[in-house]
Coordinates of C-alpha atoms in Angstrom, one line a residue:
M1 CA 0.0 0.0 -0.2
R2 CA 1.1 3.6 -0.8
I3 CA 2.2 5.5 2.6
V4 CA 1.9 9.0 2.5
E5 CA 2.5 11.7 5.0
L6 CA -0.9 13.3 6.3
N7 CA -0.9 17.1 5.7
D8 CA -3.3 19.5 4.2
K9 CA -2.4 19.0 0.7
T10 CA -2.5 14.9 0.7
K11 CA -5.7 15.0 2.7
E12 CA -7.3 17.4 0.0
E13 CA -6.2 15.0 -2.8
L14 CA -7.6 12.2 -1.1
L15 CA -11.2 13.8 -0.9
D16 CA -11.0 14.9 -4.2
K17 CA -10.4 11.5 -5.4
L18 CA -12.8 9.6 -3.1
L19 CA -15.6 12.1 -4.4
Q20 CA -15.0 11.1 -8.0
R21 CA -16.6 7.6 -7.4
S22 CA -20.1 9.0 -6.5
P23 CA -22.9 7.7 -8.4
S24 CA -23.6 11.3 -9.4
N25 CA -20.5 11.3 -11.6
Y26 CA -21.7 8.8 -13.8
G27 CA -24.2 10.8 -16.1
E28 CA -23.6 9.3 -19.1
Y29 CA -25.6 6.4 -18.0
E30 CA -28.6 8.7 -16.9
D31 CA -30.1 8.6 -20.3
I32 CA -30.2 5.0 -20.7
V33 CA -31.6 4.5 -17.2
N34 CA -34.4 7.2 -17.8
N35 CA -35.5 5.5 -21.1
I36 CA -36.1 2.5 -19.1
I37 CA -38.0 4.0 -16.6
T38 CA -40.2 5.7 -19.2
D39 CA -40.6 2.5 -21.1
I40 CA -41.6 0.5 -17.9
R41 CA -44.1 3.4 -16.9
K42 CA -45.7 3.3 -20.5
R43 CA -45.8 -0.5 -21.3
K44 CA -45.4 -2.2 -17.8
D45 CA -45.1 -5.9 -17.6
E46 CA -44.4 -6.0 -21.3
A47 CA -41.3 -3.8 -21.1
L48 CA -40.3 -5.5 -17.9
F49 CA -40.2 -9.0 -19.5
E50 CA -38.6 -7.6 -22.5
Y51 CA -35.7 -6.1 -20.3
T52 CA -35.3 -9.3 -18.2
L53 CA -35.0 -11.4 -21.5
K54 CA -32.4 -8.7 -22.7
F55 CA -30.3 -8.2 -19.5
D56 CA -31.0 -11.6 -17.6
K57 CA -31.6 -14.0 -20.7
Y58 CA -34.5 -15.3 -19.0
E59 CA -38.3 -15.4 -20.4
L60 CA -40.1 -14.0 -17.8
N61 CA -44.2 -14.0 -17.9
S62 CA -46.8 -13.3 -15.7
S63 CA -47.2 -16.9 -14.5
N64 CA -43.4 -17.1 -13.6
I65 CA -42.6 -13.7 -12.3
K66 CA -43.5 -14.3 -8.4
V67 CA -41.2 -16.8 -6.6
T68 CA -43.4 -19.8 -5.4
R69 CA -43.4 -21.3 -1.7
Q70 CA -41.9 -24.2 -3.3
E71 CA -38.9 -22.5 -4.7
I72 CA -38.3 -21.3 -1.2
E73 CA -38.4 -24.6 0.1
D74 CA -36.2 -26.0 -2.3
A75 CA -33.6 -22.9 -1.5
Y76 CA -33.7 -24.1 2.2
K77 CA -32.2 -27.5 0.9
E78 CA -29.4 -26.0 -1.1
L79 CA -27.9 -24.2 1.9
D80 CA -25.9 -25.7 5.0
D81 CA -27.9 -25.9 8.3
D82 CA -25.2 -24.0 10.0
F83 CA -25.6 -21.2 7.4
I84 CA -29.5 -21.1 8.0
A85 CA -28.9 -21.2 12.1
A86 CA -26.4 -18.4 11.6
M87 CA -28.8 -16.4 9.7
K88 CA -31.5 -16.7 12.0
K89 CA -29.2 -15.6 15.0
S90 CA -28.3 -12.9 13.1
A91 CA -31.8 -11.9 12.5
A92 CA -32.5 -11.9 16.0
N93 CA -29.8 -9.6 17.0
I94 CA -30.8 -7.2 14.1
T95 CA -34.5 -7.3 15.3
A96 CA -33.5 -6.9 18.9
F97 CA -31.2 -3.6 18.1
H98 CA -33.9 -2.1 15.8
E99 CA -36.5 -2.6 18.4
K100 CA -35.0 0.0 20.7
Q101 CA -35.2 2.5 17.8
K102 CA -39.1 2.4 17.8
R103 CA -41.0 6.0 18.6
N104 CA -44.2 6.4 20.2
S105 CA -47.0 8.7 19.2
W106 CA -47.6 11.7 21.8
I107 CA -50.4 14.1 22.6
D108 CA -49.8 17.4 24.7
T109 CA -52.8 18.8 26.2
K110 CA -53.1 22.6 27.6
E111 CA -55.5 24.0 29.9
D112 CA -57.4 25.8 27.4
G113 CA -58.3 22.6 25.7
S114 CA -55.9 22.9 23.0
I115 CA -54.3 19.7 21.9
L116 CA -51.0 19.1 20.0
G117 CA -49.5 15.7 19.0
Q118 CA -47.4 13.7 16.5
R119 CA -48.8 10.4 15.2
V120 CA -46.3 7.9 14.2
S121 CA -47.4 5.4 11.8
P122 CA -45.6 2.7 9.3
I123 CA -45.4 3.4 5.7
E124 CA -48.0 0.8 3.8
I125 CA -45.8 -1.0 1.1
S126 CA -41.9 -1.2 1.3
G127 CA -39.8 -2.3 -1.8
V128 CA -36.4 -4.0 -1.3
Y129 CA -33.9 -4.5 -4.1
V130 CA -31.5 -7.3 -3.9
P131 CA -28.5 -7.9 -6.6
G132 CA -28.3 -11.2 -8.0
G133 CA -25.6 -13.4 -9.1
K134 CA -21.9 -13.0 -7.3
A135 CA -23.2 -9.8 -5.7
A136 CA -26.0 -11.5 -3.8
Y137 CA -25.5 -10.9 -0.2
P138 CA -28.1 -12.4 2.2
S139 CA -27.1 -10.2 4.9
S140 CA -28.4 -7.1 3.2
V141 CA -31.8 -9.0 2.7
L142 CA -31.9 -9.0 6.6
M143 CA -30.8 -5.3 7.1
N144 CA -33.2 -4.0 4.7
V145 CA -36.1 -5.9 5.7
L146 CA -35.9 -6.3 9.5
P147 CA -36.2 -2.6 10.3
A148 CA -39.5 -2.6 8.0
K149 CA -40.9 -5.2 10.2
V150 CA -40.0 -3.6 13.5
A151 CA -41.4 -0.3 12.3
G152 CA -44.7 -2.3 11.3
V153 CA -44.7 -2.1 7.5
E154 CA -47.9 -4.4 6.5
R155 CA -46.5 -5.4 3.2
I156 CA -42.8 -5.8 2.1
V157 CA -42.0 -6.7 -1.5
M158 CA -39.0 -7.9 -3.0
C159 CA -37.1 -7.6 -6.4
T160 CA -34.0 -9.6 -7.4
P161 CA -33.0 -10.8 -10.9
P162 CA -33.0 -14.3 -12.0
S163 CA -30.6 -16.4 -13.5
A164 CA -31.0 -17.6 -17.2
S165 CA -32.5 -20.7 -16.0
G166 CA -35.1 -18.5 -13.8
K167 CA -33.7 -19.4 -10.3
V168 CA -32.9 -17.1 -7.3
N169 CA -29.9 -17.1 -5.3
A170 CA -30.7 -19.5 -2.6
G171 CA -29.2 -17.3 0.3
T172 CA -31.6 -14.5 -0.9
L173 CA -34.5 -16.6 -0.6
V174 CA -34.0 -18.1 2.5
A175 CA -33.0 -14.7 4.3
A176 CA -36.0 -13.2 2.7
D177 CA -38.3 -15.9 4.3
I178 CA -36.5 -15.6 7.7
A179 CA -37.1 -11.9 7.8
G180 CA -40.6 -11.8 6.3
V181 CA -40.8 -10.6 3.1
D182 CA -44.4 -11.1 1.9
E183 CA -43.7 -11.3 -2.0
I184 CA -40.5 -11.8 -4.3
Y185 CA -40.2 -11.1 -7.8
K186 CA -37.9 -12.3 -10.4
A187 CA -36.8 -8.8 -11.8
G188 CA -33.4 -6.8 -11.7
G189 CA -31.8 -3.6 -12.8
A190 CA -33.3 -0.3 -13.3
Q191 CA -36.5 -2.0 -14.8
A192 CA -36.9 -3.4 -11.3
I193 CA -36.7 -0.2 -9.5
A194 CA -39.0 1.4 -12.0
A195 CA -41.6 -1.3 -11.7
M196 CA -41.7 -0.7 -7.8
A197 CA -41.8 3.0 -8.3
F198 CA -44.5 3.1 -10.6
G199 CA -46.2 -0.1 -10.6
T200 CA -46.9 -2.7 -13.2
E201 CA -49.8 -5.5 -13.8
S202 CA -47.4 -7.8 -11.7
I203 CA -45.4 -5.7 -9.4
P204 CA -47.3 -3.3 -6.8
K205 CA -46.2 0.4 -6.6
V206 CA -44.3 0.6 -3.2
D207 CA -43.9 3.7 -1.0
K208 CA -40.2 3.3 -0.3
I209 CA -37.3 1.4 -2.3
T210 CA -34.4 0.4 -0.3
G211 CA -31.3 -2.0 -1.1
P212 CA -28.0 -1.9 -2.8
G213 CA -27.3 -2.5 -6.6
N214 CA -24.9 -1.5 -9.6
I215 CA -24.7 2.1 -11.0
F216 CA -27.8 1.6 -12.9
V217 CA -29.9 0.6 -9.9
A218 CA -28.2 3.6 -8.1
L219 CA -29.2 6.1 -10.9
A220 CA -32.7 4.6 -11.0
K221 CA -33.6 5.1 -7.5
K222 CA -32.2 8.5 -8.0
A223 CA -34.6 9.3 -10.8
C224 CA -37.5 7.6 -9.1
F225 CA -36.8 9.7 -5.7
G226 CA -39.9 11.9 -5.3
Y227 CA -42.3 9.4 -6.6
V228 CA -41.2 7.1 -4.0
S229 CA -38.8 7.6 -1.0
I230 CA -35.4 6.0 -1.1
D231 CA -33.0 4.9 1.4
S232 CA -29.8 6.6 -0.4
I233 CA -27.7 6.6 -3.5
A234 CA -25.1 4.6 -2.3
G235 CA -21.5 4.7 -3.3
P236 CA -18.6 2.1 -3.2
S237 CA -17.9 0.6 0.2
E238 CA -15.4 2.4 2.5
I239 CA -13.3 1.5 5.8
L240 CA -11.2 3.8 7.6
V241 CA -8.9 2.6 10.6
I242 CA -7.6 5.0 13.1
A243 CA -4.5 3.2 14.8
D244 CA -1.6 4.0 17.2
E245 CA 1.7 2.1 17.7
T246 CA -0.2 -0.5 20.1
A247 CA -2.4 -2.1 17.0
N248 CA -1.8 -5.4 15.5
P249 CA -0.6 -4.9 11.9
R250 CA -1.9 -8.2 10.9
F251 CA -5.3 -7.3 12.2
V252 CA -5.4 -3.7 10.8
A253 CA -4.4 -5.2 7.4
A254 CA -6.9 -8.0 7.5
D255 CA -9.7 -5.4 8.3
L256 CA -8.6 -2.9 5.4
L257 CA -8.9 -5.6 3.0
S258 CA -12.4 -6.9 4.4
Q259 CA -13.8 -3.8 2.4
A260 CA -11.4 -3.6 -0.2
E261 CA -12.7 -7.3 -1.6
H262 CA -16.3 -5.7 -2.4
D263 CA -15.1 -4.0 -5.7
E264 CA -12.4 -2.2 -7.3
M265 CA -13.7 1.2 -6.3
A266 CA -13.9 0.4 -2.5
S267 CA -11.6 2.7 -0.5
A268 CA -9.3 1.0 2.3
I269 CA -7.6 3.9 4.3
L270 CA -5.3 3.7 7.5
I271 CA -4.4 6.7 9.4
T272 CA -1.9 6.2 12.1
T273 CA 0.7 8.0 14.1
S274 CA 3.3 5.1 13.6
K275 CA 5.6 4.8 10.7
K276 CA 6.4 1.4 11.9
L277 CA 3.1 0.3 12.0
A278 CA 2.5 1.8 8.5
D279 CA 5.3 -0.3 7.2
E280 CA 4.1 -3.4 9.0
V281 CA 0.6 -2.9 7.9
S282 CA 1.5 -2.7 4.1
V283 CA 3.6 -5.8 4.3
Q284 CA 0.7 -7.5 5.6
V285 CA -1.7 -6.4 3.1
D286 CA 0.5 -7.8 0.4
K287 CA 0.5 -11.1 2.1
F288 CA -3.1 -11.4 2.3
I289 CA -3.8 -10.5 -0.9
A290 CA -1.6 -13.3 -2.1
E291 CA -3.2 -15.8 0.0
L292 CA -7.1 -14.9 -0.1
S293 CA -9.6 -15.2 -3.1
R294 CA -10.8 -12.1 -4.7
S295 CA -7.1 -11.1 -4.9
E296 CA -7.5 -9.3 -8.2
I297 CA -10.3 -7.1 -7.0
M298 CA -8.4 -6.4 -3.7
Q299 CA -5.2 -5.3 -5.4
K300 CA -7.2 -3.1 -7.7
S301 CA -9.0 -1.5 -4.8
I302 CA -5.7 -1.1 -3.0
D303 CA -4.0 0.4 -6.0
N304 CA -6.7 2.9 -6.9
Y305 CA -8.2 3.9 -3.3
G306 CA -5.7 2.4 -0.6
Y307 CA -3.9 4.9 1.4
I308 CA -1.7 4.7 4.6
F309 CA -1.6 8.2 6.2
V310 CA 1.2 8.7 8.7
A311 CA 0.1 11.6 11.0
E312 CA 2.2 13.8 13.1
N313 CA -0.4 13.4 16.1
M314 CA -3.5 11.8 16.8
E315 CA -5.5 14.9 16.8
D316 CA -4.4 15.7 13.0
G317 CA -5.4 12.1 12.4
I318 CA -8.9 12.5 13.8
E319 CA -9.5 15.6 11.8
A320 CA -8.7 14.0 8.6
A321 CA -11.0 11.2 9.7
N322 CA -13.7 13.6 10.3
A323 CA -13.0 15.1 6.8
I324 CA -13.4 11.7 5.1
A325 CA -16.5 10.9 7.0
S326 CA -16.1 7.1 6.2
E327 CA -18.8 4.5 6.1
H328 CA -17.0 2.3 8.4
L329 CA -14.5 3.7 11.0
E330 CA -12.4 1.2 13.3
I331 CA -10.7 2.9 16.2
I332 CA -7.8 0.7 17.2
T333 CA -5.5 2.5 19.7
E334 CA -4.7 2.2 23.3
N335 CA -7.9 3.9 24.5
P336 CA -10.4 4.1 21.7
F337 CA -13.1 5.4 24.0
E338 CA -10.8 8.6 24.3
V339 CA -11.0 9.0 20.7
M340 CA -14.3 8.3 20.0
P341 CA -16.0 11.5 21.3
K342 CA -13.9 13.3 18.8
I343 CA -15.4 11.7 16.0
K344 CA -18.1 13.8 14.4
H345 CA -18.8 12.1 11.1
A346 CA -19.0 8.3 10.6
G347 CA -21.6 5.6 9.4
A348 CA -20.6 3.1 12.1
I349 CA -17.7 3.3 14.5
F350 CA -16.2 -0.1 15.7
L351 CA -14.2 0.4 18.9
G352 CA -11.1 -1.7 19.9
T353 CA -9.1 -4.8 18.5
Y354 CA -11.9 -7.1 18.6
S355 CA -14.6 -5.0 17.0
S356 CA -13.7 -5.6 13.2
E357 CA -16.0 -4.3 10.5
P358 CA -17.6 -7.7 9.6
L359 CA -19.0 -8.0 12.9
G360 CA -21.2 -5.2 11.9
D361 CA -21.7 -6.3 8.5
Y362 CA -23.3 -9.9 9.7
F363 CA -24.1 -10.1 13.2
A364 CA -23.9 -7.6 15.9
G365 CA -27.4 -6.0 15.3
P366 CA -26.9 -2.3 14.1
N367 CA -27.7 -1.8 10.4
H368 CA -24.9 -2.1 7.8
I369 CA -26.7 0.0 5.3
L370 CA -24.5 3.0 5.9
P371 CA -23.6 6.6 4.2
T372 CA -21.0 6.7 1.9
N373 CA -19.0 9.3 -0.1
Q374 CA -19.0 11.7 3.0
T375 CA -22.7 11.6 3.1
A376 CA -22.2 10.5 7.0
R377 CA -21.9 14.5 7.6
F378 CA -25.7 14.3 7.3
F379 CA -27.0 10.9 6.6
S380 CA -27.5 8.2 9.2
P381 CA -27.7 4.3 8.9
L382 CA -30.9 2.5 7.7
S383 CA -33.2 2.5 10.7
V384 CA -37.0 2.2 11.8
D385 CA -37.1 5.8 11.1
D386 CA -36.8 5.2 7.5
F387 CA -40.1 3.1 7.7
V388 CA -42.2 5.2 9.6
K389 CA -43.9 8.6 8.9
K390 CA -44.9 11.3 11.2
T391 CA -48.2 13.3 11.3
S392 CA -48.9 16.4 13.4
I393 CA -52.2 16.6 15.1
I394 CA -53.9 20.0 16.0
A395 CA -56.9 20.4 17.8
Y396 CA -57.8 24.0 19.2
S397 CA -60.8 24.9 21.5
K398 CA -62.5 28.1 20.8
A399 CA -60.7 29.8 23.7
G400 CA -57.6 28.7 22.6
L401 CA -57.9 30.1 19.0
E402 CA -59.6 33.4 20.2
A403 CA -56.3 33.9 22.3
V404 CA -54.1 34.0 19.3
H405 CA -56.2 34.7 16.4
K406 CA -55.4 38.3 15.8
D407 CA -51.8 37.1 15.8
I408 CA -52.5 34.7 13.1
E409 CA -54.3 37.2 11.1
I410 CA -51.6 39.6 11.6
F411 CA -49.2 37.1 10.0
A412 CA -51.4 36.2 7.2
K413 CA -52.0 39.6 6.2
N414 CA -48.1 40.6 5.9
E415 CA -47.9 37.5 3.7
G416 CA -50.5 38.9 1.4
L417 CA -52.7 35.9 2.2
T418 CA -56.1 37.5 2.9
A419 CA -58.0 34.2 2.5
H420 CA -55.9 32.7 5.3
A421 CA -56.6 35.7 7.4
N422 CA -60.2 35.4 6.7
S423 CA -60.3 31.9 7.6
I424 CA -59.6 32.7 11.1
A425 CA -61.2 36.0 11.5
V426 CA -64.8 34.7 10.3
R427 CA -64.9 32.5 13.5
F428 CA -64.9 35.6 15.6
E429 CA -67.4 37.9 13.6

């Protein structure tokens, strides 16, 4: 890995390079995506079936688009019992964590009889997109679906692309069943996003779409935002490790590569105050790449977006980490709990030697769908809040309105909205 001195210049160069990976920078694909969306809106199932044949080489129709119970049962038979048991344990942890995020409706009454409140209610239909093929991740199924279930969403619809033989990834189907997905449809790509956003004869229109995907899926979600809600327009995966001389270089190298193996645009960054650690981590990274599968992807990721920054002191390192606002942030220092309060921006923070990033990906319970591309400065992990809406409640008595009606009329008249003022004034003629 390249080892660089941390200073203002190298930090700015890194930030500029990382932002180039944003899906917003791939405008050359937008026309393709917009044409697909327009076609789906116009021809619905007919267009969806044609795109599935074109891109996935499967002849989809109204009788085979929906995954059957038998297909789900067959998927269970394809998986090891240990894997199924691990998924169920993970689902229990994810559910328990997200249960603590639930909010209650509330009502506040005043002496004059006025009532103000907020009603918290779930969205009606949630749509989940799950990639297919080698990019199929059952863990993401659990992370997308279970917060919706905890929120009380009544109907959860999933779209995932079929293989050329019409099969869906077995892990995806089992995870969906464990999480409680109501309907699964064999549709992928931008066309699946459009189908969920606008509805077809086979796939219902949903209120929100969540889930990862390639650049076409990301751009389709972006284009459909406003017609439906979305979780985010996710960029490539990121990990940043803050470490001092007490860190184990082999552990740090392993953690950096845990994200580098996702794709060639994933970023893996170490910020350390120890030049010795920097050198040792670089050596260990090379050793692991030679030993592990997906070595070609990891090598390209490290070559493109892998950095080891040597900081003069920990405060400079923390400042750089806040500027990067990484999706995943590990703190492997002598006392990580002293560093943590100084971190302002990160999707998820992992503290200490034995809290490596995959713990959050698979098992601990907090959601692994996290903000990327510096959006951790203003976005949060996927949560129960993403699947509920809040409605304001207002009920004034005559006495309550009478005490304030002149103030409201003054406000309305000053904005030139005389009908607004009149709506209040007529009640006290």
